[in-house]
XYZ file of C-alpha atoms in Angstrom:
656
model
C 0.000 0.000 0.000
C 2.824 2.367 0.929
C 4.606 1.573 -2.316
C 1.525 2.469 -4.434
C 1.132 5.829 -2.615
C 4.830 6.653 -3.125
C 4.574 5.887 -6.836
C 1.522 8.100 -7.265
C 3.314 10.960 -5.385
C 6.315 10.694 -7.720
C 4.070 10.842 -10.800
C 2.369 13.993 -9.518
C 5.783 15.641 -8.912
C 7.016 14.872 -12.446
C 3.829 16.206 -13.986
C 3.997 19.451 -11.988
C 7.588 20.441 -12.890
C 8.725 20.312 -16.501
C 12.338 21.516 -15.959
C 14.688 18.909 -14.487
C 16.214 21.415 -12.043
C 12.842 22.254 -10.486
C 12.164 19.435 -8.021
C 10.049 18.978 -4.963
C 12.249 18.886 -1.853
C 9.500 18.422 0.663
C 6.139 16.654 0.167
C 3.098 16.926 2.389
C 1.648 13.883 4.035
C -1.483 13.034 2.045
C -3.136 11.717 5.148
C -2.579 14.860 7.173
C -2.907 17.724 4.651
C -6.045 19.191 6.162
C -5.729 22.020 8.646
C -7.894 21.537 11.638
C -9.316 24.594 13.279
C -9.192 24.004 16.974
C -10.364 27.473 17.974
C -13.876 27.667 19.400
C -16.550 29.072 17.085
C -17.993 31.153 19.851
C -15.257 33.236 21.538
C -15.176 36.100 23.948
C -14.153 39.657 23.044
C -10.666 38.969 24.412
C -10.229 36.090 22.010
C -11.385 38.321 19.146
C -8.801 40.966 20.035
C -6.118 38.319 20.281
C -6.999 36.897 16.881
C -7.050 40.381 15.361
C -3.624 41.182 16.834
C -2.194 37.923 15.481
C -3.668 38.651 12.090
C -2.310 42.209 12.109
C 1.157 41.021 13.102
C 1.118 38.348 10.411
C -0.010 40.970 7.877
C 2.670 43.398 9.085
C 5.406 40.835 8.594
C 4.285 40.372 5.007
C 4.775 44.048 4.204
C 7.900 45.860 3.070
C 7.644 48.249 5.999
C 10.409 46.407 7.809
C 12.971 47.505 5.243
C 11.837 51.114 5.555
C 11.786 50.835 9.333
C 15.335 49.515 9.554
C 16.588 52.053 7.020
C 15.022 54.965 8.927
C 16.288 53.597 12.244
C 19.829 53.227 10.888
C 19.723 56.776 9.534
C 18.389 58.079 12.856
C 21.166 56.367 14.813
C 23.726 57.800 12.350
C 22.351 61.328 12.772
C 22.310 60.870 16.535
C 25.918 59.679 16.434
C 26.949 62.702 14.373
C 25.328 65.241 16.701
C 26.488 63.434 19.848
C 30.116 63.715 18.741
C 29.463 67.275 17.560
C 28.355 68.190 21.084
C 31.717 66.937 22.377
C 33.891 68.648 19.761
C 36.506 70.969 21.322
C 35.106 70.255 24.786
C 37.269 69.096 27.661
C 37.603 65.320 27.526
C 35.832 64.229 30.703
C 34.797 60.562 31.138
C 36.610 59.714 27.931
C 35.943 55.961 27.988
C 32.227 56.431 28.671
C 31.766 58.953 25.854
C 33.584 56.702 23.394
C 31.409 53.752 24.476
C 28.271 55.781 23.852
C 29.535 56.608 20.365
C 30.347 52.965 19.692
C 26.837 51.931 20.793
C 25.259 54.426 18.399
C 27.522 53.260 15.570
C 26.671 49.625 16.286
C 22.924 50.365 16.337
C 23.224 52.165 13.017
C 25.221 49.301 11.551
C 22.734 46.716 12.845
C 19.722 48.608 11.487
C 21.237 49.253 8.063
C 22.447 45.661 7.954
C 18.956 44.379 8.813
C 17.455 46.461 6.007
C 20.084 45.093 3.628
C 19.487 41.492 4.757
C 15.730 41.814 4.143
C 16.351 43.381 0.726
C 18.881 40.647 -0.101
C 16.316 37.935 0.601
C 13.718 39.522 -1.689
C 16.229 39.836 -4.505
C 17.339 36.242 -3.951
C 13.749 34.975 -4.226
C 13.196 37.129 -7.272
C 16.333 35.781 -8.944
C 15.537 32.109 -8.446
C 11.925 32.557 -9.608
C 12.854 34.483 -12.768
C 15.134 31.887 -14.374
C 16.328 28.320 -13.994
C 19.180 28.119 -11.464
C 21.343 25.220 -10.381
C 20.631 23.928 -6.911
C 24.181 24.769 -5.854
C 23.768 28.316 -7.158
C 20.529 28.648 -5.190
C 22.457 27.718 -2.050
C 25.091 30.375 -2.834
C 22.520 33.062 -3.553
C 20.592 32.517 -0.318
C 23.611 31.931 1.951
C 25.914 34.683 0.575
C 25.030 36.944 3.525
C 26.040 34.196 5.972
C 28.761 32.220 4.211
C 31.481 34.400 2.742
C 32.663 31.556 0.498
C 29.319 31.708 -1.309
C 30.370 35.095 -2.710
C 32.982 33.323 -4.822
C 30.358 31.353 -6.765
C 30.663 33.296 -10.007
C 27.653 31.702 -11.705
C 25.435 32.503 -8.713
C 26.702 36.084 -8.724
C 25.845 36.462 -12.388
C 22.339 35.084 -11.826
C 21.667 37.427 -8.861
C 23.849 40.502 -9.263
C 21.863 42.797 -6.947
C 21.581 40.139 -4.260
C 25.330 39.509 -4.447
C 26.083 43.237 -4.100
C 23.804 43.408 -1.070
C 25.576 40.415 0.460
C 28.945 42.128 0.004
C 27.544 45.249 1.670
C 26.264 43.158 4.601
C 29.744 41.720 5.119
C 31.243 45.232 5.070
C 28.805 46.848 7.542
C 31.102 46.179 10.570
C 33.396 48.832 9.069
C 30.733 51.386 10.004
C 31.536 50.800 13.675
C 35.287 50.780 13.088
C 35.487 53.894 10.911
C 32.965 56.071 12.763
C 34.230 55.290 16.263
C 37.644 56.527 15.155
C 36.272 59.974 14.272
C 36.426 61.200 17.892
C 39.946 61.496 19.253
C 41.509 63.008 22.358
C 44.381 65.488 22.117
C 46.261 67.525 24.653
C 45.751 71.262 24.818
C 45.087 74.203 27.079
C 41.791 74.839 28.795
C 41.049 78.577 28.817
C 38.222 80.490 30.424
C 37.522 84.144 31.096
C 36.984 84.621 34.810
C 37.693 87.124 37.573
C 40.902 86.821 39.585
C 40.761 88.018 43.203
C 44.398 89.069 43.714
C 45.236 91.074 40.581
C 47.382 94.094 41.470
C 48.710 97.110 39.628
C 50.683 100.296 40.338
C 49.342 103.760 41.007
C 52.049 106.313 41.753
C 49.374 108.945 42.364
C 48.921 107.365 45.801
C 52.313 108.865 46.694
C 50.731 112.310 46.348
C 48.464 111.760 49.356
C 50.783 109.992 51.801
C 51.859 112.260 54.676
C 54.727 110.682 56.567
C 53.492 112.201 59.801
C 50.157 110.426 59.775
C 50.905 107.477 57.516
C 48.438 104.921 56.223
C 47.720 101.587 57.912
C 46.095 98.618 56.110
C 45.327 95.616 58.308
C 47.348 97.321 61.064
C 50.465 97.414 58.849
C 51.750 100.814 57.753
C 52.098 101.565 54.047
C 55.524 102.689 52.872
C 56.513 105.537 50.617
C 59.322 105.319 48.077
C 60.853 108.504 49.514
C 62.002 110.028 52.785
C 61.447 113.706 53.583
C 62.986 116.444 55.701
C 60.944 119.266 57.182
C 61.548 122.942 57.911
C 59.503 123.082 61.125
C 58.429 120.588 63.734
C 55.660 120.406 64.603
C 54.292 121.701 61.311
C 52.776 125.150 61.222
C 49.842 125.012 58.807
C 49.458 128.768 58.526
C 53.162 129.361 57.978
C 54.246 129.257 54.265
C 57.788 128.538 55.462
C 56.639 125.267 57.034
C 56.973 122.526 54.441
C 58.620 119.165 53.740
C 61.391 118.629 51.230
C 63.084 115.580 49.753
C 65.758 113.732 51.678
C 66.367 110.507 49.728
C 65.072 107.095 48.737
C 63.500 104.987 51.462
C 65.129 101.792 52.672
C 62.367 99.773 50.999
C 63.192 101.395 47.651
C 66.917 100.731 47.966
C 66.343 97.095 48.925
C 63.832 96.573 46.117
C 66.102 97.983 43.401
C 69.100 96.038 44.651
C 67.217 92.739 44.736
C 65.937 93.240 41.200
C 69.367 94.201 39.909
C 71.034 91.184 41.511
C 68.414 88.794 40.160
C 68.444 90.376 36.727
C 64.654 90.068 36.661
C 61.520 91.157 38.474
C 61.132 90.052 42.085
C 58.030 87.901 42.625
C 55.875 87.774 45.743
C 55.760 84.348 47.367
C 52.646 82.341 46.431
C 51.570 85.100 44.031
C 50.522 82.620 41.315
C 48.375 80.572 43.699
C 46.729 83.670 45.149
C 45.970 85.234 41.764
C 45.019 82.155 39.737
C 43.943 79.663 42.466
C 45.412 76.180 42.769
C 46.296 74.152 39.627
C 45.482 77.013 37.240
C 47.618 79.352 35.157
C 46.291 82.803 34.400
C 47.031 86.151 32.812
C 45.634 89.643 33.018
C 46.408 93.041 31.517
C 46.683 96.317 33.416
C 47.450 99.902 32.500
C 49.348 102.270 34.740
C 51.496 105.390 34.555
C 54.981 105.321 36.029
C 58.578 106.382 35.461
C 60.957 104.909 32.913
C 64.019 105.638 30.850
C 63.892 106.543 27.185
C 67.248 105.707 25.610
C 68.725 106.499 22.213
C 71.914 105.472 20.453
C 73.862 108.646 19.672
C 77.068 107.346 18.074
C 78.405 104.079 16.657
C 81.848 103.415 15.239
C 85.372 104.690 15.620
C 85.622 108.508 15.469
C 81.896 108.902 14.868
C 80.499 112.205 16.106
C 77.794 111.889 18.796
C 74.546 113.703 18.125
C 72.603 115.631 20.730
C 69.930 114.153 22.951
C 67.283 116.848 22.843
C 69.149 119.974 23.942
C 71.837 118.031 25.782
C 75.264 117.166 24.436
C 77.170 114.010 25.497
C 80.050 114.894 27.850
C 82.509 112.600 25.989
C 83.105 111.085 22.575
C 83.946 107.693 21.170
C 87.661 108.437 21.496
C 87.678 107.343 25.158
C 86.179 103.945 24.278
C 88.265 101.050 22.955
C 89.869 100.541 20.525
C 91.086 104.176 20.586
C 90.427 104.807 24.267
C 91.010 102.860 27.472
C 87.445 102.106 28.547
C 85.193 99.276 27.426
C 82.487 100.927 29.555
C 82.191 104.460 30.839
C 79.093 106.053 32.380
C 78.288 109.545 33.636
C 74.989 109.427 35.541
C 75.053 112.246 38.082
C 75.080 115.448 36.044
C 72.608 117.759 37.817
C 71.864 115.334 40.647
C 69.721 116.552 43.549
C 72.067 117.546 46.364
C 71.776 115.401 49.467
C 72.595 118.435 51.621
C 70.325 121.277 50.558
C 71.052 123.651 53.406
C 72.816 123.784 56.742
C 70.395 121.951 58.955
C 69.907 120.128 62.205
C 67.984 116.934 63.018
C 65.166 116.172 60.611
C 66.594 118.606 58.076
C 65.284 121.654 59.920
C 67.307 124.622 58.572
C 69.627 126.388 60.979
C 69.042 129.710 59.268
C 66.134 131.933 60.102
C 63.035 132.250 57.996
C 62.304 133.003 55.224
C 64.002 130.047 53.586
C 65.413 130.065 50.042
C 62.816 129.696 47.314
C 64.633 126.749 45.697
C 65.138 124.819 48.934
C 64.396 121.160 48.097
C 63.597 121.982 44.451
C 63.908 119.272 41.815
C 65.791 121.237 39.186
C 66.485 118.485 36.661
C 66.794 114.735 36.265
C 70.313 113.601 35.347
C 70.768 112.129 31.883
C 72.507 108.743 31.748
C 75.463 109.021 29.371
C 77.138 105.705 28.557
C 79.966 104.843 26.195
C 80.677 101.152 25.663
C 82.276 98.728 23.231
C 80.620 95.918 21.303
C 82.156 92.894 19.576
C 81.011 90.416 16.959
C 81.193 87.285 19.149
C 80.571 87.795 22.852
C 81.322 84.181 23.787
C 84.840 84.319 22.320
C 87.823 85.865 24.104
C 88.711 89.207 22.520
C 92.150 90.821 22.154
C 93.168 91.962 25.664
C 95.362 94.968 24.687
C 96.540 97.096 21.803
C 99.559 94.952 21.085
C 97.286 91.953 20.436
C 96.410 91.068 16.890
C 92.979 92.201 15.821
C 92.543 94.781 18.600
C 91.390 97.593 16.319
C 89.063 95.363 14.328
C 87.463 93.625 17.298
C 85.808 96.566 19.097
C 83.111 99.003 17.978
C 82.535 102.025 20.268
C 79.007 103.271 20.918
C 77.453 106.123 22.879
C 73.913 106.172 24.244
C 71.870 108.639 26.261
C 68.842 107.978 28.519
C 66.347 110.533 29.852
C 63.912 110.047 32.709
C 60.322 110.087 31.428
C 56.836 109.511 32.687
C 55.480 106.552 30.737
C 52.078 104.976 30.222
C 52.474 101.196 30.422
C 50.213 98.425 29.202
C 51.440 95.249 30.872
C 50.342 91.641 30.558
C 51.068 89.494 33.611
C 51.358 85.729 33.184
C 51.448 83.129 35.929
C 52.459 79.741 34.550
C 53.324 76.702 36.691
C 53.746 78.967 39.705
C 56.129 81.364 37.939
C 55.402 85.007 37.166
C 56.372 86.667 33.919
C 55.305 89.874 32.262
C 55.273 91.482 28.860
C 55.173 95.185 28.082
C 52.540 95.310 25.368
C 52.727 99.066 24.861
C 54.674 102.112 26.051
C 53.459 105.660 25.664
C 56.048 108.283 26.560
C 54.085 111.104 28.139
C 56.778 113.594 29.028
C 60.045 114.079 30.869
C 59.826 113.805 34.647
C 61.333 117.284 34.895
C 61.200 119.289 31.696
C 64.506 121.128 32.011
C 67.961 120.926 30.455
C 71.001 120.624 32.681
C 73.743 123.217 32.175
C 77.126 121.820 33.245
C 79.817 124.180 34.546
C 77.820 127.430 34.293
C 79.733 130.714 34.083
C 77.622 132.111 36.883
C 76.987 129.421 39.508
C 73.672 129.918 41.309
C 73.670 131.791 44.608
C 70.104 131.126 45.718
C 70.963 130.424 49.361
C 71.043 126.623 49.021
C 73.947 124.189 48.835
C 72.668 122.748 45.551
C 74.738 124.169 42.700
C 72.685 122.518 39.926
C 71.668 124.848 37.134
C 68.995 123.948 34.570
C 66.773 125.830 32.186
C 64.087 126.959 32.167
C 63.980 127.655 35.895
C 60.196 128.020 35.823
C 59.934 124.251 35.332
C 61.605 123.445 38.647
C 59.413 121.277 40.881
C 59.261 123.312 44.123
C 58.559 121.766 47.510
C 56.163 124.444 48.718
C 54.163 125.152 45.533
C 52.459 121.917 44.432
C 52.858 119.398 47.241
C 51.121 116.524 45.417
C 53.224 116.896 42.265
C 56.348 117.247 44.383
C 55.681 113.973 46.237
C 55.101 112.008 43.014
C 58.226 113.511 41.416
C 60.132 112.496 44.546
C 58.926 108.889 44.095
C 60.077 108.867 40.467
C 63.399 110.419 41.423
C 63.992 107.840 44.181
C 63.743 104.916 41.754
C 65.718 106.665 38.999
C 68.549 107.611 41.337
C 68.991 104.022 42.556
C 69.129 102.713 39.001
C 71.610 105.411 37.966
C 73.791 104.466 40.910
C 74.014 100.874 39.619
C 75.092 102.066 36.162
C 77.730 104.601 37.157
C 81.485 104.024 36.893
C 83.700 102.424 34.245
C 85.565 99.331 33.108
C 89.234 99.967 32.359
C 91.181 98.156 29.680
C 93.407 96.193 29.532
C 92.579 93.505 32.100
C 88.899 94.587 32.298
C 89.194 96.320 35.665
C 85.595 96.916 36.793
C 85.007 100.106 38.774
C 81.220 100.049 38.588
C 78.209 98.437 40.307
C 77.119 97.338 36.824
C 78.923 94.116 37.704
C 75.946 93.311 39.965
C 73.243 93.969 37.404
C 73.540 91.132 34.922
C 74.213 93.627 32.110
C 77.781 92.390 31.635
C 78.672 89.417 29.463
C 81.372 86.841 30.010
C 84.192 86.086 29.414
C 85.108 89.619 28.266
C 83.096 91.664 30.816
C 81.562 93.726 28.050
C 78.087 95.278 28.290
C 75.312 93.468 26.432
C 74.626 94.310 22.833
C 71.969 97.038 22.281
C 72.427 98.437 25.772
C 70.027 101.277 24.995
C 67.242 98.650 24.887
C 68.353 96.827 28.033
C 68.318 99.812 30.399
C 64.559 100.466 30.013
C 64.025 96.746 30.647
C 65.871 96.732 33.964
C 63.831 99.790 34.997
C 60.646 97.888 34.171
C 61.912 94.929 36.210
C 62.130 97.263 39.198
C 58.604 98.558 38.644
C 57.161 95.048 38.438
C 59.189 94.080 41.510
C 57.216 96.644 43.477
C 54.255 94.225 43.358
C 56.283 91.829 45.500
C 56.164 94.421 48.296
C 52.456 95.181 48.757
C 53.274 97.426 51.737
C 54.326 100.095 49.223
C 51.549 102.645 48.914
C 51.798 102.641 45.105
C 50.688 98.977 44.946
C 46.938 99.053 44.295
C 44.097 96.741 43.351
C 43.708 96.287 39.611
C 39.924 96.562 39.849
C 40.237 100.023 41.432
C 43.701 101.581 41.321
C 42.715 104.263 43.825
C 42.687 101.659 46.632
C 46.107 100.521 47.909
C 46.295 96.806 48.682
C 48.697 96.698 51.583
C 48.986 93.126 52.809
C 45.219 92.609 52.586
C 43.927 89.429 50.951
C 41.757 89.839 47.884
C 38.239 88.501 47.655
C 34.912 88.977 45.939
C 35.170 92.762 45.992
C 38.624 92.852 44.384
C 37.925 90.582 41.414
C 39.478 91.642 38.118
C 38.956 90.141 34.626
C 41.603 87.595 33.714
C 42.147 84.655 31.417
C 42.624 81.419 33.321
C 44.119 78.294 31.769
C 45.411 74.852 32.583
C 46.633 71.806 30.641
C 43.731 69.565 29.623
C 42.651 66.927 27.122
C 40.067 67.804 24.481
C 37.824 65.889 22.126
C 38.551 66.524 18.445
C 35.871 65.488 15.975
C 36.568 64.479 12.366
C 33.226 65.503 10.834
C 34.242 64.775 7.245
C 35.128 61.154 7.911
C 31.924 60.294 9.786
C 29.803 62.057 7.168
C 31.457 60.149 4.334
C 31.133 56.778 6.092
C 27.485 57.240 6.962
C 26.590 58.845 3.630
C 28.031 55.912 1.686
C 26.514 53.322 4.032
C 23.035 54.840 4.055
C 23.091 55.406 0.289
C 23.963 51.770 -0.438
C 21.366 50.556 2.052
C 18.756 52.839 0.482
C 19.564 51.492 -2.994
C 19.258 47.956 -1.655
C 15.915 48.755 -0.042
C 14.734 50.208 -3.332
C 15.546 46.975 -5.189
C 14.071 44.936 -2.347
C 10.795 46.866 -2.410
C 10.736 46.531 -6.201
C 10.997 42.752 -5.856
C 8.200 42.683 -3.279
C 5.977 44.808 -5.521
C 6.696 42.593 -8.510
C 6.016 39.357 -6.628
C 3.251 40.706 -4.412
C 4.557 39.329 -1.129
C 7.561 39.755 1.250
C 9.274 36.437 1.948
C 11.908 35.150 4.336
C 13.926 31.940 4.331
C 12.095 30.078 7.100
C 11.370 26.389 6.299
C 7.626 27.138 6.146
C 8.266 29.830 3.536
C 10.385 27.422 1.511
C 7.621 24.790 1.674
C 5.071 27.275 0.382
C 7.351 28.727 -2.293
C 8.553 25.402 -3.671
C 5.028 24.046 -3.984
C 4.132 26.712 -6.595
C 5.646 28.135 -9.739
C 5.338 31.832 -8.763
C 5.741 33.908 -5.660
C 2.205 35.143 -6.233
C 0.805 31.689 -5.992
C 0.176 29.807 -2.770
C -1.835 32.356 -0.814
C -2.110 30.198 2.318
C -1.592 32.120 5.501
C 1.624 31.866 7.456
C -0.237 30.191 10.284
C -1.722 27.623 7.883
C 1.667 26.726 6.462
C 3.176 26.330 9.916
C 0.464 23.790 10.873
C 1.281 21.486 7.946
C 2.863 18.148 8.753
C 5.710 17.359 6.359
C 8.128 14.559 5.566
C 11.087 14.166 3.268
C 10.003 13.834 -0.317
C 11.557 12.020 -3.149
C 13.519 13.355 -6.128
């Protein structure tokens, strides 16, 4: 009986398929081909909803929406990945591993979605290919398994039969590159984190504060007295306010000024207050800020260069010597005259406190600042400062080795624009701009006058015009500020005075302590006329290291001296704060190219997949039930049994 049934089944198979390559792989059991409906005919509303949901889901799976859904999802994940990395671009790299994981997750989701769309499209094209034309059984295997078995891609005949499906399979194999190439678009590089904030301890200089400091009453900040740059004598004690002959006059630079200038000269740089960087910038930060202030400074010019060159004038002043005293013709490698017209330490015969011994009225020019001495310097330069030069005239090359120069420096009031930088706990500064306002005292010194002054004082200095003298009793505020300028200038001039005698480089000058001399020849630095203003500026900046000086003020309000007070919320001043940090850097071009190519290929695949579905009228997968249904008909449009019906069929192996 079983043999007769098997023979009849084989006859039906041969009659159904005319081509020898189209064979029935699976045959249904003739005794069990009826689908039995076990669901009750009368059901509750819940059963109806359940059946409707199952029917909707089955209908949904038969549509091409899945390809669209996966394509849109992959595109959405790609866009999200792009904007997520864009939000991190140039930002400080915090939680680096976590951010990179998030990016990898988004890339993987995009890859998975685009790959799913491509897989679905590949299946539709595979079904379309095998239903359009006769295909070898082995080629069918290669077409359907190309997305799973990479060796199937090398079946050339299968590739020719299903070109689109093969291209989609190749794309599916390459989708992991989406994760690799897009994750690499966000990198971490070292850089500097900068932010504009307010620094609490920013200080500046305000020499106008000297105008208001009376040494009798002083100024105390946090119970510590502020210091002036100058010391004063007086004509009466106690002072007599109604007496025009009762006034103070200049005595000399204060001890604080002398110590400050000497420290700066010895260091060859500005003196820095201890913990200044931490106080200004706070811990672990670098910072910078810019301030403007008006103070004293030297304006220097080169007046002569070369053997037997004639020095030109500096304003109305003539250099007191020529290049003939400088080597190679002269005996000095350095010669400086810095005290022409200097304020006399002893202005009048006086007792303690500078009180004059003579009776009132006192001389008009008592304590007057008549002029500020010009710094005249002659020095020699050489081509190579690191090489020993000829020591005397009998040495070969003496006359060719040295070039004499003469410079002159005048004391000016200068407007400074200074940028302070605190980096790794170290302070530095840069003069961004200098504006020369005017000479501290606008007079011209007259050396060796024919008629020495007899004005009742011991100061024999003569300068013109006399009306520009700064008098002690006329404008007290201007006199005090001029005294402060003079105190600093005099200390600097004292460090530059003297000479260096050749041969043997015998140094008779404090310049040896300034760092302005080079070794091994003990010659002044090249371009000395540029170096002298710099050492003056070092002294000015060094004043910030001594906040007890009354000229040291808060940057936010220069009219308030700082003293030793600690800054806070009220003293905040704009500054730029920075520190080393790592930053995310985003390669937008690379991620755009990767995703654009990937999405475009997936979209093309979806287009061909949807075309196949539209042509065949149904979306198929490669489940065994789908194969049973498809192989029992000659067209994808045939066999309209529901998915549930097919799954309830009982099957057995058929016969070829």
